[in-house]
mmCIF file of C-alpha atoms in Angstrom:
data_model
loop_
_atom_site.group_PDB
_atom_site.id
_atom_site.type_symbol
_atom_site.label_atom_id
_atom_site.label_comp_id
_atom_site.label_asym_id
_atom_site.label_seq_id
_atom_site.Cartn_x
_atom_site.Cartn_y
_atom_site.Cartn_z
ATOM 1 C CA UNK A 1 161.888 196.705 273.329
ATOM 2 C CA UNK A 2 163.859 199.363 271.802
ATOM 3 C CA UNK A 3 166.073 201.264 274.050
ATOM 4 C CA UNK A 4 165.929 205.190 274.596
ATOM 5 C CA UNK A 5 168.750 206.002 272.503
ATOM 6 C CA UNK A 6 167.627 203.644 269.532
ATOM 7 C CA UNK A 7 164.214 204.983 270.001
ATOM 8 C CA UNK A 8 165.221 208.216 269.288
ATOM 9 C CA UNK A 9 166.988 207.081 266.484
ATOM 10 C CA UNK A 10 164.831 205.254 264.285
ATOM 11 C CA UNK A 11 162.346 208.373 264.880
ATOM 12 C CA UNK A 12 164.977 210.279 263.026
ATOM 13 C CA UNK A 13 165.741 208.050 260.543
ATOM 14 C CA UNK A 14 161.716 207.701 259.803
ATOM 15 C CA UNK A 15 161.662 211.965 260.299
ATOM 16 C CA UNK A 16 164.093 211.707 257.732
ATOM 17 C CA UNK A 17 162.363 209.517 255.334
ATOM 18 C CA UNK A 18 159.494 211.379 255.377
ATOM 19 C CA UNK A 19 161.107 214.182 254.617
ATOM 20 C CA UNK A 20 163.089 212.995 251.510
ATOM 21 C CA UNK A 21 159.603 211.191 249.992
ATOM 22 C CA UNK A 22 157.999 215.466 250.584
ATOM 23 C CA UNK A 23 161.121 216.876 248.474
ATOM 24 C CA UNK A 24 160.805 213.875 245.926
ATOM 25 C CA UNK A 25 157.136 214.482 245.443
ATOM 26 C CA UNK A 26 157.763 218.445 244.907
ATOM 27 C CA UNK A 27 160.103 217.649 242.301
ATOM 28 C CA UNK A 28 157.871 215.125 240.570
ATOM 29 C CA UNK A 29 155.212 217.832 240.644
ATOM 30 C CA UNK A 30 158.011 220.398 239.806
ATOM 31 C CA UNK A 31 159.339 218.335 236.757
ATOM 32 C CA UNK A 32 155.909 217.766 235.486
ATOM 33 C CA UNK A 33 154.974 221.471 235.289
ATOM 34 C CA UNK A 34 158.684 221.760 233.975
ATOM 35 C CA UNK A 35 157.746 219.361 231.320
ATOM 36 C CA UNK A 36 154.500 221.286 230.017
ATOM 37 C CA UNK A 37 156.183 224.447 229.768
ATOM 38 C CA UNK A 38 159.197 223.036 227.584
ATOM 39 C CA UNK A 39 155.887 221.455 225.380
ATOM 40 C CA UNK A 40 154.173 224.805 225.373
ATOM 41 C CA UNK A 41 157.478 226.299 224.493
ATOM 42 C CA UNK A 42 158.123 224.242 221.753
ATOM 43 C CA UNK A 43 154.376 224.830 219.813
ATOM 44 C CA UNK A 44 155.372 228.701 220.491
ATOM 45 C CA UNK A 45 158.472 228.006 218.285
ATOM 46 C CA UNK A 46 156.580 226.089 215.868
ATOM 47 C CA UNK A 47 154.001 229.068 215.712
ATOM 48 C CA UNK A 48 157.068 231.724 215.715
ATOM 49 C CA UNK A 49 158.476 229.597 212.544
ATOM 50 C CA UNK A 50 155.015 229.936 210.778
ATOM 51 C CA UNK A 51 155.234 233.761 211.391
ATOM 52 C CA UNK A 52 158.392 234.859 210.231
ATOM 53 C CA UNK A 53 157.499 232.900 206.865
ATOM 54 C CA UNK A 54 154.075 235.044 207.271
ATOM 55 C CA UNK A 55 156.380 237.747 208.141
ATOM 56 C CA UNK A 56 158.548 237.680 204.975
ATOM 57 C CA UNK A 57 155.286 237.591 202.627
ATOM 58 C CA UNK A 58 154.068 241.078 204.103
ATOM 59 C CA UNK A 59 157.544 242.347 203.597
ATOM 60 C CA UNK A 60 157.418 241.412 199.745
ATOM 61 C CA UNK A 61 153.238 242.359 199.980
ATOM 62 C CA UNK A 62 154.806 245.791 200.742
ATOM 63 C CA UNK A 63 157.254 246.015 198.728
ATOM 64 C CA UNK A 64 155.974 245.197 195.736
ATOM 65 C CA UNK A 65 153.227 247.855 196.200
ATOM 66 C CA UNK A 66 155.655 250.693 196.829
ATOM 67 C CA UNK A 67 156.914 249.287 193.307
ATOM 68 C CA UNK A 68 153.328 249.974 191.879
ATOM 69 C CA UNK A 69 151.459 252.796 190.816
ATOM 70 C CA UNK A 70 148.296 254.053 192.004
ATOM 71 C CA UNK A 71 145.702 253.134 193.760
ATOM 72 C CA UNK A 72 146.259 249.362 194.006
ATOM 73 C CA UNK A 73 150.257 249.908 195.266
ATOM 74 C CA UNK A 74 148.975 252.121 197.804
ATOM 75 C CA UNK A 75 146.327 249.542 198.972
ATOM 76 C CA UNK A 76 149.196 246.793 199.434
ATOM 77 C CA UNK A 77 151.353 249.278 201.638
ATOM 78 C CA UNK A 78 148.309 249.666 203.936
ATOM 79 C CA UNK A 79 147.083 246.119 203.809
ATOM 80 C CA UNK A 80 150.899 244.943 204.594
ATOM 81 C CA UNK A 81 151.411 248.071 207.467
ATOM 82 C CA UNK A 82 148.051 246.728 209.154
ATOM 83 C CA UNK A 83 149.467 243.136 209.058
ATOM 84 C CA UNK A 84 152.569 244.287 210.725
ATOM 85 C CA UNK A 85 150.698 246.191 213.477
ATOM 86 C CA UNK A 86 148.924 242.579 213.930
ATOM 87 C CA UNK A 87 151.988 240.851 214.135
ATOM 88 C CA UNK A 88 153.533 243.472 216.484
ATOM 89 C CA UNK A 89 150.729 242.468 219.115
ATOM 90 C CA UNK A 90 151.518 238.831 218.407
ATOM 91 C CA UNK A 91 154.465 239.415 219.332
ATOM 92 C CA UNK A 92 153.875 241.610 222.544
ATOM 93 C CA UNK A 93 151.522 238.508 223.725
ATOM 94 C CA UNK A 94 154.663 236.091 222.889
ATOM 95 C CA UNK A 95 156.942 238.075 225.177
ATOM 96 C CA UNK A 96 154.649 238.500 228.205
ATOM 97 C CA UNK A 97 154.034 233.980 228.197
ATOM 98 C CA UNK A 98 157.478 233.801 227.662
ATOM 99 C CA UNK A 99 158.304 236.638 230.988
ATOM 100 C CA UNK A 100 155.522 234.450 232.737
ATOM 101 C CA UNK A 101 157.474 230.827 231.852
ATOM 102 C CA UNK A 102 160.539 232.322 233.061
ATOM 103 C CA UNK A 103 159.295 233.592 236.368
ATOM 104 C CA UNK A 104 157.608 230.497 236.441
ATOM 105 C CA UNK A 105 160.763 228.688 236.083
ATOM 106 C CA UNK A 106 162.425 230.814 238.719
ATOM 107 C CA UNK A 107 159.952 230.342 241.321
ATOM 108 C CA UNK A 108 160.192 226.365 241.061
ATOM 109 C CA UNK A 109 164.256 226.720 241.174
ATOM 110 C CA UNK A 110 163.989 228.628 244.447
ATOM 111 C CA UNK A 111 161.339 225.968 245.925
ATOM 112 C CA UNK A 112 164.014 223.584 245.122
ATOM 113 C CA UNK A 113 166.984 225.259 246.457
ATOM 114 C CA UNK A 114 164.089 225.912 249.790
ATOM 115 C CA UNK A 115 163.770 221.830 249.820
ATOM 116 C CA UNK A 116 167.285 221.268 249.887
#
């Protein structure tokens, strides 16, 4: 039988355990959700990529109709200034996941400095 002293001690040491397996399962759970938004970052580049190149054909759409007469130049201009409104609240919707990711990302760094 354990003596007072060493009793005492291994409940520590097992206290202690414990609490190191908690902060390695947080940061398993942390690193996974860390992990999905670096993946959902990454299709949001892939997506960003695909709308600059959309992004450059509106710019020639429009230009080229200021370069045209009539009724048909004029159309282009308003076809390519509607496209750029859509893209503006593309955009808008970009920047708020991306605000949300990084407060997000905060959030776990301060649960991990709290484990410590």
């Amino acid at each position: 039988m354990p003596t007072w002293p060493a009793a005492r001690r291994q409940a520590r040491d097992r206290s202690e355990e414990t609490a190191v397996f908690t902060v390695l399962r947080g940061l398993t759970r942390n690193s996974r959700r860390a992990l999905e938004d670096i993946r959902s970052a990454s299709n949001q580049l892939v997506d960003h990529s695909r709308e600059m190149s959309e992004s450059i054909f509106w710019e020639t759409v429009e230009a080229f109709g200021r370069q045209q007469q009539g009724p048909v130049g004029d159309l282009l201009v308003q076809i390519a200034a509607a496209q750029r409104r859509v893209e503006a609240a593309r955009i808008a919707d970009v920047c708020a996941v991306h605000e949300g990711l990084a407060q997000r990302a905060a959030a776990g760094l301060e649960d991990l400095r709290a484990a410590r």
